[in-house]
Amino acid sequence: MSDLLARDLIRDVPDFPKPGILFKDITPVLEEPEAFRQVCRLLAEDARARGADVIVGIESRGFLFGVPIALDLNLPFAMARKLGKLPYDRISEEYALEYGTNTVEMHVDALQPGQKAYIVDDLLATGGTAAAASRLVKRLGGVVVGFGCLIELSFLNGRATLPDVPIKALMEF
Ligand SMILES: O=P(O)(O)OC[C@H]1O[C@H](OP(=O)(O)OP(=O)(O)O)[C@H](O)[C@@H]1O
Ligand SMILES: Nc1ncnc2[nH]cnc12
């Protein structure tokens, strides 16, 4: 979409966090309320169209967009957090991403069986993070009805890791 305000706000940072990685920095979007609101609204529209009844945000940048989307749609928000951050009984999934490996976790009662989860993050790269969050949702008995993000690095083919999930990316690089 040509009038996407956030498009010109994404900042490229070479060699972060490792040499050879071109980091897509979304922080300028957070500083422009109109652009911030627009990306949240577009992803909320997609989540609504998919029939979501819970929004799952992936720590940490996924929280920034997932929470406003959940509030906009008046839906519950469930956290997928990095290893060791959740206090209560939890399940874990390991994954690889563009610049390392990590583990993501959810509380065992974060979702009710049968709930339709829409997963939100800022960016889809290799898809490792999104696929791990999707596995967590499924292990909790939820159904992943969609994945929404601002940016897709299409050359990394992250979509292949989520073959059955409709993916909405507002920008492609
Ligand atoms: O598709 P992938 O290759 O898995 O990469 C995408 C993930 O990488 C970034 O998170 P990061 O782990 O850097 O954490 P942060 O949000 O806390 O900065 C980004 O926010 C996605 O969650
Ligand atoms: N190139 C990149 N820029 C920002 N976040 C990322 N997560 C994984 N790869 C990334």
PDB file of C-alpha atoms and ligand atoms in Angstrom:
ATOM      1  CA  MET A   1       0.000   0.000   0.000  1.00  0.00           C
ATOM      2  CA  SER A   2       1.524   3.283  -1.142  1.00  0.00           C
ATOM      3  CA  ASP A   3       0.206   5.540   1.656  1.00  0.00           C
ATOM      4  CA  LEU A   4       1.735   3.440   4.422  1.00  0.00           C
ATOM      5  CA  LEU A   5       3.265   6.131   6.650  1.00  0.00           C
ATOM      6  CA  ALA A   6       5.651   3.725   8.374  1.00  0.00           C
ATOM      7  CA  ARG A   7       7.426   2.770   5.142  1.00  0.00           C
ATOM      8  CA  ASP A   8       9.747   5.786   5.095  1.00  0.00           C
ATOM      9  CA  LEU A   9      10.368   5.537   8.832  1.00  0.00           C
ATOM     10  CA  ILE A  10      12.101   2.146   8.920  1.00  0.00           C
ATOM     11  CA  ARG A  11      15.777   2.759   9.598  1.00  0.00           C
ATOM     12  CA  ASP A  12      18.448   0.443   8.194  1.00  0.00           C
ATOM     13  CA  VAL A  13      21.310  -0.227  10.613  1.00  0.00           C
ATOM     14  CA  PRO A  14      24.164  -2.191   8.992  1.00  0.00           C
ATOM     15  CA  ASP A  15      26.049  -4.847  10.945  1.00  0.00           C
ATOM     16  CA  PHE A  16      23.703  -4.991  13.946  1.00  0.00           C
ATOM     17  CA  PRO A  17      23.670  -7.092  16.063  1.00  0.00           C
ATOM     18  CA  LYS A  18      26.306  -8.990  14.064  1.00  0.00           C
ATOM     19  CA  PRO A  19      28.443  -8.253  10.985  1.00  0.00           C
ATOM     20  CA  GLY A  20      26.489  -8.870   7.784  1.00  0.00           C
ATOM     21  CA  ILE A  21      23.027  -8.291   9.274  1.00  0.00           C
ATOM     22  CA  LEU A  22      21.095  -5.273   7.970  1.00  0.00           C
ATOM     23  CA  PHE A  23      18.885  -4.491  10.948  1.00  0.00           C
ATOM     24  CA  LYS A  24      15.447  -3.007  10.249  1.00  0.00           C
ATOM     25  CA  ASP A  25      14.864  -0.578  13.122  1.00  0.00           C
ATOM     26  CA  ILE A  26      11.195   0.195  13.815  1.00  0.00           C
ATOM     27  CA  THR A  27      11.815   2.696  16.646  1.00  0.00           C
ATOM     28  CA  PRO A  28      11.122   5.776  14.442  1.00  0.00           C
ATOM     29  CA  VAL A  29       7.600   4.387  13.818  1.00  0.00           C
ATOM     30  CA  LEU A  30       6.921   4.505  17.567  1.00  0.00           C
ATOM     31  CA  GLU A  31       7.822   8.198  17.573  1.00  0.00           C
ATOM     32  CA  GLU A  32       5.141   9.099  14.987  1.00  0.00           C
ATOM     33  CA  PRO A  33       1.692   8.480  16.452  1.00  0.00           C
ATOM     34  CA  GLU A  34      -0.077   8.663  13.080  1.00  0.00           C
ATOM     35  CA  ALA A  35       2.202   6.032  11.552  1.00  0.00           C
ATOM     36  CA  PHE A  36       2.137   3.897  14.708  1.00  0.00           C
ATOM     37  CA  ARG A  37      -1.670   4.037  14.850  1.00  0.00           C
ATOM     38  CA  GLN A  38      -1.941   3.211  11.136  1.00  0.00           C
ATOM     39  CA  VAL A  39       0.147   0.029  11.298  1.00  0.00           C
ATOM     40  CA  CYS A  40      -1.765  -1.155  14.377  1.00  0.00           C
ATOM     41  CA  ARG A  41      -5.088  -0.422  12.694  1.00  0.00           C
ATOM     42  CA  LEU A  42      -4.135  -2.320   9.519  1.00  0.00           C
ATOM     43  CA  LEU A  43      -3.027  -5.383  11.470  1.00  0.00           C
ATOM     44  CA  ALA A  44      -6.111  -5.161  13.709  1.00  0.00           C
ATOM     45  CA  GLU A  45      -8.291  -5.205  10.582  1.00  0.00           C
ATOM     46  CA  ASP A  46      -6.534  -8.369   9.445  1.00  0.00           C
ATOM     47  CA  ALA A  47      -6.902 -10.005  12.874  1.00  0.00           C
ATOM     48  CA  ARG A  48     -10.608  -9.142  12.883  1.00  0.00           C
ATOM     49  CA  ALA A  49     -11.055 -10.518   9.352  1.00  0.00           C
ATOM     50  CA  ARG A  50      -9.394 -13.773  10.462  1.00  0.00           C
ATOM     51  CA  GLY A  51     -11.858 -14.108  13.325  1.00  0.00           C
ATOM     52  CA  ALA A  52      -9.226 -13.885  16.057  1.00  0.00           C
ATOM     53  CA  ASP A  53     -10.392 -14.123  19.627  1.00  0.00           C
ATOM     54  CA  VAL A  54      -6.987 -13.676  21.263  1.00  0.00           C
ATOM     55  CA  ILE A  55      -3.879 -11.710  20.246  1.00  0.00           C
ATOM     56  CA  VAL A  56      -0.498 -13.340  20.947  1.00  0.00           C
ATOM     57  CA  GLY A  57       2.440 -10.911  21.032  1.00  0.00           C
ATOM     58  CA  ILE A  58       6.065 -12.059  20.781  1.00  0.00           C
ATOM     59  CA  GLU A  59       8.539 -10.387  23.147  1.00  0.00           C
ATOM     60  CA  SER A  60       9.666  -7.749  22.825  1.00  0.00           C
ATOM     61  CA  ARG A  61       8.872  -5.808  19.698  1.00  0.00           C
ATOM     62  CA  GLY A  62       5.748  -7.889  19.137  1.00  0.00           C
ATOM     63  CA  PHE A  63       4.377  -6.509  22.400  1.00  0.00           C
ATOM     64  CA  LEU A  64       4.593  -2.935  21.095  1.00  0.00           C
ATOM     65  CA  PHE A  65       2.128  -3.680  18.310  1.00  0.00           C
ATOM     66  CA  GLY A  66       0.191  -6.614  19.780  1.00  0.00           C
ATOM     67  CA  VAL A  67      -1.089  -4.760  22.850  1.00  0.00           C
ATOM     68  CA  PRO A  68      -2.687  -1.815  20.978  1.00  0.00           C
ATOM     69  CA  ILE A  69      -4.217  -4.286  18.512  1.00  0.00           C
ATOM     70  CA  ALA A  70      -5.749  -6.352  21.333  1.00  0.00           C
ATOM     71  CA  LEU A  71      -7.143  -3.213  22.991  1.00  0.00           C
ATOM     72  CA  ASP A  72      -8.512  -1.905  19.687  1.00  0.00           C
ATOM     73  CA  LEU A  73     -10.348  -5.195  19.101  1.00  0.00           C
ATOM     74  CA  ASN A  74     -11.311  -5.615  22.762  1.00  0.00           C
ATOM     75  CA  LEU A  75      -9.580  -9.007  22.795  1.00  0.00           C
ATOM     76  CA  PRO A  76      -7.369 -10.682  25.395  1.00  0.00           C
ATOM     77  CA  PHE A  77      -3.620 -10.346  24.937  1.00  0.00           C
ATOM     78  CA  ALA A  78      -1.333 -13.335  25.578  1.00  0.00           C
ATOM     79  CA  MET A  79       2.446 -13.026  25.931  1.00  0.00           C
ATOM     80  CA  ALA A  80       5.005 -15.253  24.240  1.00  0.00           C
ATOM     81  CA  ARG A  81       8.102 -14.382  26.280  1.00  0.00           C
ATOM     82  CA  LYS A  82      11.785 -15.167  26.001  1.00  0.00           C
ATOM     83  CA  LEU A  83      13.307 -17.869  28.218  1.00  0.00           C
ATOM     84  CA  GLY A  84      13.098 -17.424  31.974  1.00  0.00           C
ATOM     85  CA  LYS A  85      10.799 -14.375  32.113  1.00  0.00           C
ATOM     86  CA  LEU A  86       7.423 -15.962  32.862  1.00  0.00           C
ATOM     87  CA  PRO A  87       6.738 -16.674  36.538  1.00  0.00           C
ATOM     88  CA  TYR A  88       4.007 -19.332  36.372  1.00  0.00           C
ATOM     89  CA  ASP A  89       3.787 -22.854  34.843  1.00  0.00           C
ATOM     90  CA  ARG A  90       4.875 -22.632  31.236  1.00  0.00           C
ATOM     91  CA  ILE A  91       5.772 -24.460  28.051  1.00  0.00           C
ATOM     92  CA  SER A  92       8.824 -23.712  25.898  1.00  0.00           C
ATOM     93  CA  GLU A  93       9.943 -23.946  22.276  1.00  0.00           C
ATOM     94  CA  GLU A  94      13.470 -23.412  20.952  1.00  0.00           C
ATOM     95  CA  TYR A  95      14.159 -21.818  17.605  1.00  0.00           C
ATOM     96  CA  ALA A  96      16.854 -20.319  15.387  1.00  0.00           C
ATOM     97  CA  LEU A  97      16.668 -16.782  14.007  1.00  0.00           C
ATOM     98  CA  GLU A  98      18.714 -14.626  11.624  1.00  0.00           C
ATOM     99  CA  TYR A  99      21.358 -13.915  14.260  1.00  0.00           C
ATOM    100  CA  GLY A 100      21.279 -16.726  16.815  1.00  0.00           C
ATOM    101  CA  THR A 101      19.080 -19.135  18.743  1.00  0.00           C
ATOM    102  CA  ASN A 102      16.571 -18.565  21.501  1.00  0.00           C
ATOM    103  CA  THR A 103      13.636 -20.011  23.424  1.00  0.00           C
ATOM    104  CA  VAL A 104      10.132 -18.634  23.692  1.00  0.00           C
ATOM    105  CA  GLU A 105       7.607 -19.558  26.376  1.00  0.00           C
ATOM    106  CA  MET A 106       3.927 -19.167  27.250  1.00  0.00           C
ATOM    107  CA  HIS A 107       2.001 -19.717  30.450  1.00  0.00           C
ATOM    108  CA  VAL A 108      -0.016 -22.930  30.395  1.00  0.00           C
ATOM    109  CA  ASP A 109      -3.233 -20.942  30.920  1.00  0.00           C
ATOM    110  CA  ALA A 110      -2.441 -18.150  28.433  1.00  0.00           C
ATOM    111  CA  LEU A 111      -4.971 -19.606  25.965  1.00  0.00           C
ATOM    112  CA  GLN A 112      -8.131 -21.634  26.246  1.00  0.00           C
ATOM    113  CA  PRO A 113      -8.413 -24.761  24.061  1.00  0.00           C
ATOM    114  CA  GLY A 114     -10.072 -23.897  20.752  1.00  0.00           C
ATOM    115  CA  GLN A 115      -9.242 -20.185  20.942  1.00  0.00           C
ATOM    116  CA  LYS A 116      -8.352 -18.549  17.631  1.00  0.00           C
ATOM    117  CA  ALA A 117      -4.988 -16.870  18.045  1.00  0.00           C
ATOM    118  CA  TYR A 118      -3.583 -14.100  15.853  1.00  0.00           C
ATOM    119  CA  ILE A 119       0.177 -13.781  16.405  1.00  0.00           C
ATOM    120  CA  VAL A 120       1.812 -10.342  16.161  1.00  0.00           C
ATOM    121  CA  ASP A 121       5.455  -9.379  15.751  1.00  0.00           C
ATOM    122  CA  ASP A 122       7.299  -6.468  14.164  1.00  0.00           C
ATOM    123  CA  LEU A 123       9.205  -8.499  11.593  1.00  0.00           C
ATOM    124  CA  LEU A 124       9.316 -11.866   9.859  1.00  0.00           C
ATOM    125  CA  ALA A 125      12.852 -12.930   8.892  1.00  0.00           C
ATOM    126  CA  THR A 126      13.686 -16.663   8.863  1.00  0.00           C
ATOM    127  CA  GLY A 127      10.329 -17.389  10.513  1.00  0.00           C
ATOM    128  CA  GLY A 128      11.971 -19.262  13.387  1.00  0.00           C
ATOM    129  CA  THR A 129      10.390 -17.056  16.051  1.00  0.00           C
ATOM    130  CA  ALA A 130       6.933 -17.058  14.479  1.00  0.00           C
ATOM    131  CA  ALA A 131       6.990 -20.830  13.981  1.00  0.00           C
ATOM    132  CA  ALA A 132       8.007 -21.385  17.624  1.00  0.00           C
ATOM    133  CA  ALA A 133       5.159 -19.121  18.815  1.00  0.00           C
ATOM    134  CA  SER A 134       2.786 -21.036  16.547  1.00  0.00           C
ATOM    135  CA  ARG A 135       3.923 -24.355  18.063  1.00  0.00           C
ATOM    136  CA  LEU A 136       3.267 -22.963  21.550  1.00  0.00           C
ATOM    137  CA  VAL A 137      -0.255 -21.884  20.570  1.00  0.00           C
ATOM    138  CA  LYS A 138      -0.988 -25.326  19.132  1.00  0.00           C
ATOM    139  CA  ARG A 139       0.392 -27.138  22.193  1.00  0.00           C
ATOM    140  CA  LEU A 140      -1.987 -25.074  24.327  1.00  0.00           C
ATOM    141  CA  GLY A 141      -4.902 -26.227  22.162  1.00  0.00           C
ATOM    142  CA  GLY A 142      -5.278 -22.971  20.260  1.00  0.00           C
ATOM    143  CA  VAL A 143      -5.675 -22.484  16.512  1.00  0.00           C
ATOM    144  CA  VAL A 144      -3.392 -20.027  14.714  1.00  0.00           C
ATOM    145  CA  VAL A 145      -5.687 -18.036  12.418  1.00  0.00           C
ATOM    146  CA  GLY A 146      -3.080 -15.526  11.260  1.00  0.00           C
ATOM    147  CA  PHE A 147       0.283 -13.876  11.727  1.00  0.00           C
ATOM    148  CA  GLY A 148       0.661 -10.128  11.342  1.00  0.00           C
ATOM    149  CA  CYS A 149       3.834  -8.043  11.149  1.00  0.00           C
ATOM    150  CA  LEU A 150       5.068  -4.726   9.823  1.00  0.00           C
ATOM    151  CA  ILE A 151       8.041  -6.074   7.860  1.00  0.00           C
ATOM    152  CA  GLU A 152       8.811  -9.246   5.938  1.00  0.00           C
ATOM    153  CA  LEU A 153      12.373  -9.957   4.803  1.00  0.00           C
ATOM    154  CA  SER A 154      11.157 -12.011   1.874  1.00  0.00           C
ATOM    155  CA  PHE A 155      14.647 -13.165   0.769  1.00  0.00           C
ATOM    156  CA  LEU A 156      14.803 -15.258   3.959  1.00  0.00           C
ATOM    157  CA  ASN A 157      11.581 -17.090   3.019  1.00  0.00           C
ATOM    158  CA  GLY A 158      10.140 -17.126   6.537  1.00  0.00           C
ATOM    159  CA  ARG A 159       6.701 -17.875   5.108  1.00  0.00           C
ATOM    160  CA  ALA A 160       7.839 -21.419   4.408  1.00  0.00           C
ATOM    161  CA  THR A 161       7.975 -22.077   8.158  1.00  0.00           C
ATOM    162  CA  LEU A 162       4.251 -21.271   8.505  1.00  0.00           C
ATOM    163  CA  PRO A 163       2.742 -22.968   5.444  1.00  0.00           C
ATOM    164  CA  ASP A 164      -0.774 -23.194   6.887  1.00  0.00           C
ATOM    165  CA  VAL A 165      -0.955 -19.725   8.417  1.00  0.00           C
ATOM    166  CA  PRO A 166      -2.228 -16.643   6.544  1.00  0.00           C
ATOM    167  CA  ILE A 167       0.539 -14.033   6.824  1.00  0.00           C
ATOM    168  CA  LYS A 168      -0.050 -10.295   6.652  1.00  0.00           C
ATOM    169  CA  ALA A 169       3.096  -8.192   6.233  1.00  0.00           C
ATOM    170  CA  LEU A 170       2.627  -4.459   5.684  1.00  0.00           C
ATOM    171  CA  MET A 171       6.046  -4.028   4.010  1.00  0.00           C
ATOM    172  CA  GLU A 172       8.420  -6.332   2.151  1.00  0.00           C
ATOM    173  CA  PHE A 173      12.160  -5.944   1.764  1.00  0.00           C
TER     174      PHE A 173
HETATM  175  O1  LIG B   1      11.938 -14.588  11.738  1.00  0.00           O
HETATM  176  P1  LIG B   1      13.112 -14.685  12.686  1.00  0.00           P
HETATM  177  O2  LIG B   1      14.398 -15.031  11.993  1.00  0.00           O
HETATM  178  O3  LIG B   1      12.834 -15.599  13.818  1.00  0.00           O
HETATM  179  O4  LIG B   1      13.378 -13.228  13.263  1.00  0.00           O
HETATM  180  C1  LIG B   1      12.358 -12.354  13.649  1.00  0.00           C
HETATM  181  C2  LIG B   1      12.443 -12.038  15.109  1.00  0.00           C
HETATM  182  O5  LIG B   1      13.673 -11.373  15.434  1.00  0.00           O
HETATM  183  C3  LIG B   1      13.398 -10.181  16.155  1.00  0.00           C
HETATM  184  O6  LIG B   1      13.325 -10.389  17.528  1.00  0.00           O
HETATM  185  P2  LIG B   1      14.560 -10.510  18.504  1.00  0.00           P
HETATM  186  O7  LIG B   1      14.764 -11.959  18.832  1.00  0.00           O
HETATM  187  O8  LIG B   1      15.722  -9.763  17.956  1.00  0.00           O
HETATM  188  O9  LIG B   1      14.011  -9.861  19.841  1.00  0.00           O
HETATM  189  P3  LIG B   1      13.433  -8.428  20.281  1.00  0.00           P
HETATM  190  O10 LIG B   1      12.055  -8.274  19.674  1.00  0.00           O
HETATM  191  O11 LIG B   1      13.372  -8.551  21.756  1.00  0.00           O
HETATM  192  O12 LIG B   1      14.381  -7.350  19.803  1.00  0.00           O
HETATM  193  C4  LIG B   1      12.030  -9.782  15.648  1.00  0.00           C
HETATM  194  O13 LIG B   1      11.367  -8.895  16.549  1.00  0.00           O
HETATM  195  C5  LIG B   1      11.321 -11.098  15.516  1.00  0.00           C
HETATM  196  O14 LIG B   1      10.759 -11.525  16.741  1.00  0.00           O
HETATM  197  N1  LIG B   2      17.288  -7.932   9.904  1.00  0.00           N
HETATM  198  C1  LIG B   2      16.531  -7.797  11.003  1.00  0.00           C
HETATM  199  N2  LIG B   2      16.156  -6.570  11.430  1.00  0.00           N
HETATM  200  C2  LIG B   2      15.391  -6.444  12.541  1.00  0.00           C
HETATM  201  N3  LIG B   2      14.942  -7.468  13.256  1.00  0.00           N
HETATM  202  C3  LIG B   2      15.290  -8.702  12.853  1.00  0.00           C
HETATM  203  N4  LIG B   2      14.984  -9.921  13.344  1.00  0.00           N
HETATM  204  C4  LIG B   2      15.600 -10.841  12.580  1.00  0.00           C
HETATM  205  N5  LIG B   2      16.269 -10.266  11.577  1.00  0.00           N
HETATM  206  C5  LIG B   2      16.091  -8.920  11.730  1.00  0.00           C
END
